[in-house]
PDB file of C-alpha atoms in Angstrom:
ATOM      1  CA  MET A   6       7.241 -24.997  34.286  1.00 90.00           C
ATOM      2  CA  VAL A   7       8.606 -21.763  32.878  1.00 93.00           C
ATOM      3  CA  ASP A   8      11.575 -22.265  30.547  1.00 93.00           C
ATOM      4  CA  ILE A   9      14.745 -21.071  32.318  1.00 92.00           C
ATOM      5  CA  THR A  10      17.277 -22.818  30.085  1.00 90.00           C
ATOM      6  CA  HIS A  11      18.336 -19.471  28.583  1.00 89.00           C
ATOM      7  CA  LYS A  12      19.232 -17.974  31.972  1.00 90.00           C
ATOM      8  CA  ILE A  13      22.634 -17.937  33.629  1.00 90.00           C
ATOM      9  CA  ASN A  14      23.577 -18.868  37.182  1.00 91.00           C
ATOM     10  CA  THR A  15      23.896 -15.981  39.605  1.00 92.00           C
ATOM     11  CA  LEU A  16      23.907 -15.685  43.377  1.00 95.00           C
ATOM     12  CA  ARG A  17      20.277 -15.377  44.419  1.00 96.00           C
ATOM     13  CA  SER A  18      18.846 -14.829  47.884  1.00 97.00           C
ATOM     14  CA  ALA A  19      15.474 -14.216  49.467  1.00 98.00           C
ATOM     15  CA  THR A  20      14.148 -13.465  52.931  1.00 98.00           C
ATOM     16  CA  ALA A  21      10.590 -14.179  54.003  1.00 98.00           C
ATOM     17  CA  THR A  22       8.717 -13.796  57.255  1.00 98.00           C
ATOM     18  CA  ALA A  23       5.707 -15.316  58.972  1.00 98.00           C
ATOM     19  CA  ILE A  24       3.973 -14.383  62.210  1.00 98.00           C
ATOM     20  CA  VAL A  25       2.682 -16.800  64.835  1.00 98.00           C
ATOM     21  CA  LYS A  26       0.429 -15.145  67.410  1.00 98.00           C
ATOM     22  CA  VAL A  27      -0.511 -16.985  70.601  1.00 98.00           C
ATOM     23  CA  SER A  28      -3.297 -16.075  73.018  1.00 97.00           C
ATOM     24  CA  GLN A  29      -1.492 -16.070  76.359  1.00 97.00           C
ATOM     25  CA  GLN A  30       1.844 -15.294  77.923  1.00 98.00           C
ATOM     26  CA  ALA A  31       2.012 -18.815  79.330  1.00 98.00           C
ATOM     27  CA  THR A  32       2.435 -20.148  75.773  1.00 98.00           C
ATOM     28  CA  ILE A  33       5.362 -17.827  75.100  1.00 98.00           C
ATOM     29  CA  ASP A  34       6.932 -18.824  78.444  1.00 98.00           C
ATOM     30  CA  ALA A  35       6.586 -22.516  77.553  1.00 98.00           C
ATOM     31  CA  VAL A  36       8.301 -21.941  74.205  1.00 98.00           C
ATOM     32  CA  VAL A  37      11.148 -19.904  75.664  1.00 97.00           C
ATOM     33  CA  ASN A  38      11.731 -22.270  78.591  1.00 97.00           C
ATOM     34  CA  ASN A  39      11.386 -25.435  76.478  1.00 96.00           C
ATOM     35  CA  LEU A  40       8.398 -26.710  78.451  1.00 97.00           C
ATOM     36  CA  VAL A  41       6.101 -27.628  75.555  1.00 97.00           C
ATOM     37  CA  PRO A  42       5.065 -31.314  75.845  1.00 96.00           C
ATOM     38  CA  LYS A  43       5.828 -32.072  72.187  1.00 96.00           C
ATOM     39  CA  GLY A  44       9.428 -30.894  72.526  1.00 97.00           C
ATOM     40  CA  ASN A  45      11.633 -27.944  71.648  1.00 98.00           C
ATOM     41  CA  VAL A  46       9.332 -25.853  69.475  1.00 98.00           C
ATOM     42  CA  MET A  47      11.916 -23.567  67.888  1.00 98.00           C
ATOM     43  CA  GLU A  48      14.354 -26.323  66.996  1.00 97.00           C
ATOM     44  CA  MET A  49      11.675 -28.705  65.710  1.00 98.00           C
ATOM     45  CA  ALA A  50      10.056 -25.964  63.638  1.00 98.00           C
ATOM     46  CA  LYS A  51      13.420 -24.903  62.250  1.00 98.00           C
ATOM     47  CA  THR A  52      14.196 -28.483  61.222  1.00 97.00           C
ATOM     48  CA  ALA A  53      10.829 -28.791  59.518  1.00 98.00           C
ATOM     49  CA  GLY A  54      11.481 -25.579  57.624  1.00 97.00           C
ATOM     50  CA  LEU A  55      14.881 -26.776  56.433  1.00 97.00           C
ATOM     51  CA  PHE A  56      13.361 -29.991  55.104  1.00 96.00           C
ATOM     52  CA  ALA A  57      10.523 -28.074  53.476  1.00 97.00           C
ATOM     53  CA  VAL A  58      12.596 -25.518  51.632  1.00 97.00           C
ATOM     54  CA  LYS A  59      14.625 -28.243  49.903  1.00 96.00           C
ATOM     55  CA  ASN A  60      11.427 -29.879  48.692  1.00 96.00           C
ATOM     56  CA  THR A  61       9.453 -26.825  47.609  1.00 97.00           C
ATOM     57  CA  HIS A  62       9.224 -28.101  44.031  1.00 96.00           C
ATOM     58  CA  LEU A  63       7.349 -31.164  45.308  1.00 96.00           C
ATOM     59  CA  SER A  64       4.620 -28.981  46.800  1.00 94.00           C
ATOM     60  CA  ILE A  65       4.385 -26.063  44.351  1.00 95.00           C
ATOM     61  CA  PRO A  66       3.817 -27.374  40.796  1.00 95.00           C
ATOM     62  CA  ASP A  67       5.523 -24.574  38.865  1.00 94.00           C
ATOM     63  CA  CYS A  68       8.631 -24.391  41.064  1.00 95.00           C
ATOM     64  CA  HIS A  69      11.881 -25.746  39.653  1.00 96.00           C
ATOM     65  CA  PRO A  70      14.013 -28.175  41.660  1.00 96.00           C
ATOM     66  CA  ILE A  71      17.004 -26.068  42.627  1.00 96.00           C
ATOM     67  CA  PRO A  72      20.116 -26.494  44.775  1.00 96.00           C
ATOM     68  CA  ILE A  73      19.577 -24.898  48.181  1.00 97.00           C
ATOM     69  CA  GLU A  74      23.008 -23.783  49.345  1.00 96.00           C
ATOM     70  CA  PHE A  75      22.152 -21.820  52.479  1.00 97.00           C
ATOM     71  CA  THR A  76      19.222 -21.487  54.853  1.00 97.00           C
ATOM     72  CA  SER A  77      18.793 -19.781  58.194  1.00 97.00           C
ATOM     73  CA  VAL A  78      15.892 -19.404  60.591  1.00 98.00           C
ATOM     74  CA  GLU A  79      15.658 -16.677  63.208  1.00 98.00           C
ATOM     75  CA  TYR A  80      12.931 -15.831  65.715  1.00 98.00           C
ATOM     76  CA  LYS A  81      11.890 -12.526  67.243  1.00 98.00           C
ATOM     77  CA  ILE A  82       9.450 -12.540  70.153  1.00 98.00           C
ATOM     78  CA  GLU A  83       7.465  -9.408  70.937  1.00 97.00           C
ATOM     79  CA  GLY A  84       4.557  -9.693  73.338  1.00 97.00           C
ATOM     80  CA  LEU A  85       2.407 -12.591  72.181  1.00 98.00           C
ATOM     81  CA  THR A  86       3.845 -12.778  68.652  1.00 98.00           C
ATOM     82  CA  ILE A  87       6.718 -14.838  67.293  1.00 98.00           C
ATOM     83  CA  GLU A  88       8.192 -13.531  64.064  1.00 98.00           C
ATOM     84  CA  ILE A  89       9.896 -16.116  61.874  1.00 98.00           C
ATOM     85  CA  ILE A  90      12.661 -14.831  59.590  1.00 98.00           C
ATOM     86  CA  PHE A  91      13.652 -17.344  56.914  1.00 98.00           C
ATOM     87  CA  ARG A  92      16.604 -16.759  54.563  1.00 98.00           C
ATOM     88  CA  VAL A  93      17.601 -18.820  51.529  1.00 98.00           C
ATOM     89  CA  LYS A  94      20.538 -18.594  49.106  1.00 98.00           C
ATOM     90  CA  THR A  95      21.490 -20.412  45.937  1.00 97.00           C
ATOM     91  CA  VAL A  96      23.663 -20.016  42.864  1.00 96.00           C
ATOM     92  CA  TYR A  97      21.268 -20.902  40.087  1.00 95.00           C
ATOM     93  CA  LYS A  98      19.150 -19.701  37.174  1.00 94.00           C
ATOM     94  CA  THR A  99      16.009 -18.812  39.098  1.00 95.00           C
ATOM     95  CA  GLY A 100      15.187 -17.132  42.378  1.00 95.00           C
ATOM     96  CA  VAL A 101      14.315 -18.563  45.773  1.00 97.00           C
ATOM     97  CA  GLU A 102      11.415 -16.317  46.823  1.00 97.00           C
ATOM     98  CA  VAL A 103       8.845 -19.109  46.922  1.00 97.00           C
ATOM     99  CA  GLU A 104      11.319 -21.375  48.706  1.00 98.00           C
ATOM    100  CA  ALA A 105      11.814 -18.775  51.431  1.00 98.00           C
ATOM    101  CA  MET A 106       8.069 -18.247  51.868  1.00 98.00           C
ATOM    102  CA  HIS A 107       7.455 -21.990  51.831  1.00 98.00           C
ATOM    103  CA  GLY A 108      10.087 -22.472  54.529  1.00 98.00           C
ATOM    104  CA  ALA A 109       8.616 -19.715  56.698  1.00 98.00           C
ATOM    105  CA  SER A 110       5.133 -21.176  56.247  1.00 98.00           C
ATOM    106  CA  ILE A 111       6.175 -24.655  57.331  1.00 98.00           C
ATOM    107  CA  VAL A 112       8.015 -23.288  60.356  1.00 98.00           C
ATOM    108  CA  ALA A 113       4.828 -21.477  61.353  1.00 98.00           C
ATOM    109  CA  LEU A 114       2.628 -24.534  60.789  1.00 98.00           C
ATOM    110  CA  THR A 115       5.003 -26.710  62.794  1.00 98.00           C
ATOM    111  CA  MET A 116       4.876 -24.262  65.663  1.00 98.00           C
ATOM    112  CA  TYR A 117       1.074 -24.287  65.453  1.00 98.00           C
ATOM    113  CA  ASP A 118       0.989 -28.084  65.549  1.00 98.00           C
ATOM    114  CA  MET A 119       3.301 -28.262  68.553  1.00 98.00           C
ATOM    115  CA  LEU A 120       1.525 -25.537  70.507  1.00 98.00           C
ATOM    116  CA  LYS A 121      -2.132 -26.405  69.854  1.00 97.00           C
ATOM    117  CA  PRO A 122      -2.328 -28.792  72.859  1.00 97.00           C
ATOM    118  CA  ILE A 123      -1.597 -25.883  75.197  1.00 97.00           C
ATOM    119  CA  ASP A 124      -3.169 -22.993  73.255  1.00 97.00           C
ATOM    120  CA  LYS A 125      -6.354 -23.296  71.194  1.00 95.00           C
ATOM    121  CA  GLU A 126      -6.324 -19.771  69.748  1.00 97.00           C
ATOM    122  CA  ILE A 127      -3.069 -19.577  67.807  1.00 97.00           C
ATOM    123  CA  GLU A 128      -3.055 -17.511  64.605  1.00 97.00           C
ATOM    124  CA  ILE A 129      -0.663 -17.576  61.631  1.00 98.00           C
ATOM    125  CA  SER A 130      -0.451 -14.382  59.589  1.00 95.00           C
ATOM    126  CA  THR A 131       1.652 -12.091  57.398  1.00 95.00           C
ATOM    127  CA  ILE A 132       3.564 -14.646  55.376  1.00 97.00           C
ATOM    128  CA  LYS A 133       5.443 -12.406  52.976  1.00 97.00           C
ATOM    129  CA  LEU A 134       8.623 -11.808  51.040  1.00 98.00           C
ATOM    130  CA  ILE A 135      10.634  -8.934  52.456  1.00 97.00           C
ATOM    131  CA  ASN A 136      13.735  -9.033  50.261  1.00 95.00           C
ATOM    132  CA  LYS A 137      15.215 -10.746  47.213  1.00 95.00           C
ATOM    133  CA  GLU A 138      18.435 -10.300  45.261  1.00 93.00           C
ATOM    134  CA  GLY A 139      20.062 -11.813  42.204  1.00 88.00           C
ATOM    135  CA  GLY A 140      19.168 -12.326  38.574  1.00 77.00           C
ATOM    136  CA  LYS A 141      18.995  -9.687  35.866  1.00 70.00           C
ATOM    137  CA  SER A 142      17.045  -7.227  38.000  1.00 70.00           C
ATOM    138  CA  SER A 143      19.982  -6.942  40.394  1.00 71.00           C
ATOM    139  CA  PHE A 144      22.435  -6.232  37.585  1.00 70.00           C
ATOM    140  CA  LYS A 145      20.413  -3.609  35.781  1.00 71.00           C
ATOM    141  CA  ASN A 146      22.599  -0.699  34.755  1.00 73.00           C
ATOM    142  CA  ARG A 147      21.357   2.852  34.595  1.00 80.00           C
ATOM    143  CA  PHE A 148      22.865   5.480  32.339  1.00 85.00           C
ATOM    144  CA  PRO A 149      22.059   9.197  31.974  1.00 85.00           C
ATOM    145  CA  THR A 150      21.667   8.774  28.204  1.00 89.00           C
ATOM    146  CA  THR A 151      20.662   5.843  26.030  1.00 92.00           C
ATOM    147  CA  ILE A 152      23.497   3.603  24.885  1.00 95.00           C
ATOM    148  CA  LYS A 153      23.747   3.462  21.106  1.00 96.00           C
ATOM    149  CA  ALA A 154      24.907   0.473  19.099  1.00 97.00           C
ATOM    150  CA  ALA A 155      25.920  -0.369  15.540  1.00 97.00           C
ATOM    151  CA  VAL A 156      25.152  -3.909  14.384  1.00 98.00           C
ATOM    152  CA  PHE A 157      26.880  -5.469  11.379  1.00 98.00           C
ATOM    153  CA  VAL A 158      26.024  -8.791   9.771  1.00 97.00           C
ATOM    154  CA  CYS A 159      29.155 -10.249   8.179  1.00 96.00           C
ATOM    155  CA  SER A 160      28.061 -12.661   5.471  1.00 94.00           C
ATOM    156  CA  ASP A 161      28.910 -12.879   1.782  1.00 93.00           C
ATOM    157  CA  SER A 162      25.765 -14.897   1.018  1.00 93.00           C
ATOM    158  CA  ILE A 163      23.399 -12.561   2.889  1.00 95.00           C
ATOM    159  CA  PHE A 164      25.116  -9.519   1.340  1.00 95.00           C
ATOM    160  CA  ALA A 165      24.567 -11.075  -2.094  1.00 94.00           C
ATOM    161  CA  GLY A 166      20.885 -11.611  -1.316  1.00 94.00           C
ATOM    162  CA  ASP A 167      21.050 -15.398  -1.357  1.00 94.00           C
ATOM    163  CA  LYS A 168      19.959 -15.704   2.279  1.00 94.00           C
ATOM    164  CA  GLU A 169      17.927 -13.694   4.740  1.00 95.00           C
ATOM    165  CA  ASP A 170      19.495 -12.220   7.866  1.00 96.00           C
ATOM    166  CA  ARG A 171      18.191 -13.599  11.140  1.00 96.00           C
ATOM    167  CA  SER A 172      21.054 -13.295  13.593  1.00 97.00           C
ATOM    168  CA  GLY A 173      21.418  -9.531  13.166  1.00 97.00           C
ATOM    169  CA  LYS A 174      17.707  -8.988  13.697  1.00 97.00           C
ATOM    170  CA  ILE A 175      17.811 -11.108  16.859  1.00 97.00           C
ATOM    171  CA  ILE A 176      20.657  -8.976  18.202  1.00 98.00           C
ATOM    172  CA  VAL A 177      18.733  -5.778  17.443  1.00 98.00           C
ATOM    173  CA  GLU A 178      15.653  -7.148  19.233  1.00 97.00           C
ATOM    174  CA  LYS A 179      17.705  -8.203  22.237  1.00 96.00           C
ATOM    175  CA  LEU A 180      19.409  -4.814  22.445  1.00 97.00           C
ATOM    176  CA  GLU A 181      16.052  -3.066  22.392  1.00 96.00           C
ATOM    177  CA  SER A 182      14.825  -5.233  25.268  1.00 93.00           C
ATOM    178  CA  TYR A 183      17.821  -4.074  27.326  1.00 91.00           C
ATOM    179  CA  GLY A 184      17.245  -0.397  26.542  1.00 93.00           C
ATOM    180  CA  VAL A 185      20.044  -0.107  23.964  1.00 95.00           C
ATOM    181  CA  GLU A 186      19.255   1.815  20.766  1.00 96.00           C
ATOM    182  CA  THR A 187      20.480   0.343  17.489  1.00 97.00           C
ATOM    183  CA  ALA A 188      21.560   3.479  15.669  1.00 97.00           C
ATOM    184  CA  HIS A 189      22.957   1.591  12.679  1.00 97.00           C
ATOM    185  CA  TYR A 190      22.254  -1.835  11.167  1.00 98.00           C
ATOM    186  CA  GLU A 191      24.031  -3.071   8.049  1.00 97.00           C
ATOM    187  CA  ILE A 192      24.815  -6.246   6.136  1.00 97.00           C
ATOM    188  CA  ILE A 193      28.400  -6.327   4.856  1.00 97.00           C
ATOM    189  CA  PRO A 194      30.607  -8.889   3.105  1.00 96.00           C
ATOM    190  CA  ASP A 195      33.009 -10.840   5.269  1.00 93.00           C
ATOM    191  CA  GLU A 196      36.128  -8.906   4.196  1.00 95.00           C
ATOM    192  CA  VAL A 197      38.904  -7.629   6.441  1.00 96.00           C
ATOM    193  CA  ASP A 198      39.126  -4.123   4.941  1.00 97.00           C
ATOM    194  CA  ILE A 199      35.390  -3.498   5.190  1.00 97.00           C
ATOM    195  CA  ILE A 200      35.132  -4.845   8.746  1.00 97.00           C
ATOM    196  CA  GLN A 201      38.031  -2.670   9.884  1.00 97.00           C
ATOM    197  CA  GLU A 202      36.683   0.418   8.125  1.00 97.00           C
ATOM    198  CA  ARG A 203      33.244   0.004   9.698  1.00 97.00           C
ATOM    199  CA  THR A 204      34.749  -0.604  13.131  1.00 97.00           C
ATOM    200  CA  LYS A 205      36.880   2.529  13.098  1.00 96.00           C
ATOM    201  CA  ALA A 206      34.091   4.672  11.663  1.00 96.00           C
ATOM    202  CA  TYR A 207      31.257   3.591  13.940  1.00 96.00           C
ATOM    203  CA  ALA A 208      33.272   3.213  17.135  1.00 95.00           C
ATOM    204  CA  LYS A 209      33.525   6.995  17.149  1.00 90.00           C
ATOM    205  CA  GLU A 210      29.748   7.427  17.231  1.00 90.00           C
ATOM    206  CA  ASN A 211      28.536   4.393  19.181  1.00 92.00           C
ATOM    207  CA  GLN A 212      29.366   2.879  22.550  1.00 94.00           C
ATOM    208  CA  LEU A 213      28.715  -0.619  21.280  1.00 97.00           C
ATOM    209  CA  VAL A 214      29.698  -2.190  17.956  1.00 98.00           C
ATOM    210  CA  ILE A 215      28.542  -5.749  17.342  1.00 98.00           C
ATOM    211  CA  PHE A 216      29.454  -8.019  14.454  1.00 97.00           C
ATOM    212  CA  THR A 217      27.629 -11.285  13.862  1.00 97.00           C
ATOM    213  CA  GLY A 218      29.109 -13.874  11.547  1.00 94.00           C
ATOM    214  CA  GLY A 219      32.589 -14.634  10.293  1.00 91.00           C
ATOM    215  CA  THR A 220      33.732 -16.244  13.560  1.00 91.00           C
ATOM    216  CA  GLY A 221      33.871 -19.862  12.349  1.00 88.00           C
ATOM    217  CA  LEU A 222      36.848 -21.876  11.149  1.00 87.00           C
ATOM    218  CA  SER A 223      36.443 -21.419   7.405  1.00 88.00           C
ATOM    219  CA  PRO A 224      39.182 -19.427   5.631  1.00 87.00           C
ATOM    220  CA  ARG A 225      36.415 -17.036   4.621  1.00 87.00           C
ATOM    221  CA  ASP A 226      35.579 -16.313   8.274  1.00 90.00           C
ATOM    222  CA  VAL A 227      37.865 -13.355   8.929  1.00 94.00           C
ATOM    223  CA  THR A 228      36.059 -11.242  11.519  1.00 95.00           C
ATOM    224  CA  PRO A 229      38.435 -12.125  14.414  1.00 95.00           C
ATOM    225  CA  GLU A 230      41.499 -11.453  12.237  1.00 95.00           C
ATOM    226  CA  ALA A 231      40.037  -8.117  11.157  1.00 96.00           C
ATOM    227  CA  LEU A 232      39.207  -6.932  14.673  1.00 97.00           C
ATOM    228  CA  ALA A 233      42.232  -8.172  16.644  1.00 95.00           C
ATOM    229  CA  PRO A 234      44.693  -5.503  15.376  1.00 96.00           C
ATOM    230  CA  LEU A 235      42.207  -2.709  16.130  1.00 97.00           C
ATOM    231  CA  LEU A 236      41.304  -3.571  19.704  1.00 97.00           C
ATOM    232  CA  GLU A 237      43.195  -1.711  22.391  1.00 96.00           C
ATOM    233  CA  SER A 238      42.232  -4.217  25.068  1.00 95.00           C
ATOM    234  CA  ARG A 239      40.793  -7.728  24.769  1.00 96.00           C
ATOM    235  CA  ILE A 240      38.281  -8.852  27.391  1.00 96.00           C
ATOM    236  CA  PRO A 241      38.726 -12.635  27.626  1.00 95.00           C
ATOM    237  CA  GLY A 242      36.100 -12.925  30.348  1.00 96.00           C
ATOM    238  CA  ILE A 243      33.357 -11.912  27.904  1.00 96.00           C
ATOM    239  CA  GLU A 244      34.677 -14.299  25.278  1.00 96.00           C
ATOM    240  CA  GLU A 245      34.789 -17.166  27.764  1.00 95.00           C
ATOM    241  CA  ALA A 246      31.300 -16.378  29.087  1.00 95.00           C
ATOM    242  CA  VAL A 247      29.873 -16.650  25.569  1.00 95.00           C
ATOM    243  CA  ARG A 248      31.754 -19.863  24.840  1.00 94.00           C
ATOM    244  CA  ASN A 249      30.910 -21.505  28.148  1.00 94.00           C
ATOM    245  CA  TYR A 250      27.219 -20.626  27.854  1.00 94.00           C
ATOM    246  CA  GLY A 251      27.103 -21.989  24.325  1.00 93.00           C
ATOM    247  CA  GLN A 252      28.927 -25.216  25.150  1.00 92.00           C
ATOM    248  CA  GLN A 253      26.456 -26.001  27.909  1.00 92.00           C
ATOM    249  CA  ARG A 254      23.763 -26.045  25.238  1.00 91.00           C
ATOM    250  CA  MET A 255      25.604 -27.104  22.069  1.00 89.00           C
ATOM    251  CA  PRO A 256      29.048 -28.799  22.092  1.00 90.00           C
ATOM    252  CA  TYR A 257      29.907 -27.311  18.702  1.00 88.00           C
ATOM    253  CA  ALA A 258      30.054 -23.870  20.338  1.00 88.00           C
ATOM    254  CA  MET A 259      33.672 -24.591  21.279  1.00 88.00           C
ATOM    255  CA  LEU A 260      34.564 -24.069  17.609  1.00 88.00           C
ATOM    256  CA  SER A 261      33.341 -20.474  17.503  1.00 87.00           C
ATOM    257  CA  ARG A 262      35.894 -17.677  17.761  1.00 93.00           C
ATOM    258  CA  THR A 263      34.071 -15.016  19.725  1.00 95.00           C
ATOM    259  CA  VAL A 264      35.924 -11.709  20.128  1.00 96.00           C
ATOM    260  CA  ALA A 265      35.417  -8.995  22.737  1.00 97.00           C
ATOM    261  CA  GLY A 266      37.468  -5.897  23.420  1.00 97.00           C
ATOM    262  CA  THR A 267      37.561  -2.134  23.578  1.00 97.00           C
ATOM    263  CA  LEU A 268      38.424   0.583  21.106  1.00 96.00           C
ATOM    264  CA  GLY A 269      38.530   3.844  22.980  1.00 94.00           C
ATOM    265  CA  LYS A 270      35.353   3.899  25.062  1.00 93.00           C
ATOM    266  CA  THR A 271      33.538   1.554  22.691  1.00 96.00           C
ATOM    267  CA  LEU A 272      32.917  -2.127  23.343  1.00 97.00           C
ATOM    268  CA  VAL A 273      33.418  -4.231  20.216  1.00 98.00           C
ATOM    269  CA  LEU A 274      31.921  -7.721  20.016  1.00 97.00           C
ATOM    270  CA  ALA A 275      32.137 -10.407  17.356  1.00 97.00           C
ATOM    271  CA  LEU A 276      29.423 -13.005  17.886  1.00 96.00           C
ATOM    272  CA  PRO A 277      28.497 -16.204  16.023  1.00 95.00           C
ATOM    273  CA  GLY A 278      26.480 -15.845  12.848  1.00 93.00           C
ATOM    274  CA  SER A 279      24.012 -18.678  13.391  1.00 93.00           C
ATOM    275  CA  THR A 280      20.560 -17.798  14.669  1.00 94.00           C
ATOM    276  CA  ASN A 281      20.919 -19.805  17.874  1.00 94.00           C
ATOM    277  CA  GLY A 282      24.520 -18.721  18.326  1.00 94.00           C
ATOM    278  CA  ALA A 283      23.589 -15.043  18.206  1.00 95.00           C
ATOM    279  CA  ARG A 284      20.622 -15.506  20.541  1.00 95.00           C
ATOM    280  CA  GLU A 285      22.588 -17.547  23.073  1.00 95.00           C
ATOM    281  CA  SER A 286      25.542 -15.163  22.993  1.00 96.00           C
ATOM    282  CA  MET A 287      23.280 -12.238  23.834  1.00 96.00           C
ATOM    283  CA  ASP A 288      21.624 -14.213  26.631  1.00 94.00           C
ATOM    284  CA  ALA A 289      25.045 -15.153  27.989  1.00 95.00           C
ATOM    285  CA  ILE A 290      26.358 -11.643  28.536  1.00 95.00           C
ATOM    286  CA  PHE A 291      23.474  -9.159  28.526  1.00 93.00           C
ATOM    287  CA  PRO A 292      22.493  -7.006  30.317  1.00 91.00           C
ATOM    288  CA  HIS A 293      25.367  -7.346  32.795  1.00 91.00           C
ATOM    289  CA  VAL A 294      28.039  -6.700  30.147  1.00 94.00           C
ATOM    290  CA  LEU A 295      26.762  -3.121  29.939  1.00 94.00           C
ATOM    291  CA  HIS A 296      28.529  -2.492  33.240  1.00 93.00           C
ATOM    292  CA  VAL A 297      31.674  -2.120  31.130  1.00 94.00           C
ATOM    293  CA  PHE A 298      30.562   1.413  30.256  1.00 92.00           C
ATOM    294  CA  HIS A 299      30.680   2.440  33.905  1.00 90.00           C
ATOM    295  CA  ILE A 300      34.221   1.061  34.059  1.00 90.00           C
ATOM    296  CA  LEU A 301      35.287   2.804  30.845  1.00 87.00           C
ATOM    297  CA  LYS A 302      34.019   6.089  32.279  1.00 81.00           C
ATOM    298  CA  GLY A 303      36.042   5.516  35.439  1.00 72.00           C
ATOM    299  CA  ASN A 304      32.906   4.975  37.498  1.00 52.00           C
ATOM    300  CA  ASN A 305      33.337   1.388  38.618  1.00 51.00           C
ATOM    301  CA  HIS A 306      30.462   1.055  41.081  1.00 47.00           C
ATOM    302  CA  ASP A 307      27.759  -1.529  41.604  1.00 45.00           C
ATOM    303  CA  ALA A 308      25.406   0.283  39.210  1.00 40.00           C
ATOM    304  CA  LYS A 309      22.276  -1.474  40.382  1.00 39.00           C
TER     305      LYS A 309
END
C-alpha cells in the first residue's frame, strides 16, 4: 500500500453514483411497492452497501483500512432507471473515493441479484465519483504573488563546517513543493544576537522566516529565547500541531521547543534541527499553515 504515515487527519468525504436500468415498468412498480419476492430491494441493497463500504480494504488490495464515520444511500427513480447516490465521510489520512464507489457498486449488484428473477435484462452502468473533499487539495491556498521565504539553519557545528546541513535543505525542498520561493538560505551560529538580527532584517522582505535548529534543551539551544521577545503574537496552535504530529511518530518530540508567531505580516517559525524533525514539522503544518497570510491581510476566507 502507499505510505500515508506522513499525512495528517482531515475531514474527508466522497459521493459516488451507480445506475441500475431495468427493462419494464413492472419491475420499477415491484420495487416501489415492495412486491419483489426476495424482499425489500432498496433496504436490502442499502444494507449490503453499508457492509461493503466498511470492508473495502478486504476487496481492493491497495486500499487502506480506514474508519468509516458516516454513510448514506439515496435513490432517484426516473423512468426505468434507478440512480444510487452513495456518500461516505471519515476523519483520516486518506480519502474515501474508492469506498464510495465500492459501496455504490455493491448496492447496484444487490439490486441486480434481487431483481433478476423478475427481470432478465437489467443493466448496471455509470459507476463514478461525482465529488470528493478533504486532504491537501481542499486546503490549497492561492495568492496573487509567490510567497517568499528566508530559511536559516542555526547550528554552531554546521556553521563551522564540521557537519553538513540536511534539515535546511529539506525545508527548502518542501517549500518549493508548496509553491513557496526560498529567497534566502543561510547557515548561522546558534547565537541570540545573530538570530534576532536576521529575523528583524528578513521579516521586512519575506512573508515567511523559518529557523531550523536550536530548539532543544541544551543551554546552547537559544532559538526560542531569541525569537520570543521579537514576536508580536504567538500562535500556539501551530506549535501544538508540530509537537502532536511529532509525538505520534517519535516520543522524544515532546522535548522540542517549537516556536511560531508573527512579526508584522511575517510568519516566523522555529523548527527542530534534526533531519526527521524538520521533515515531520513541515508535513505537520504545510500547506494549510499558509492560510495565515490571508488572515494577516484581513481576508479570512476559505481560500480553497
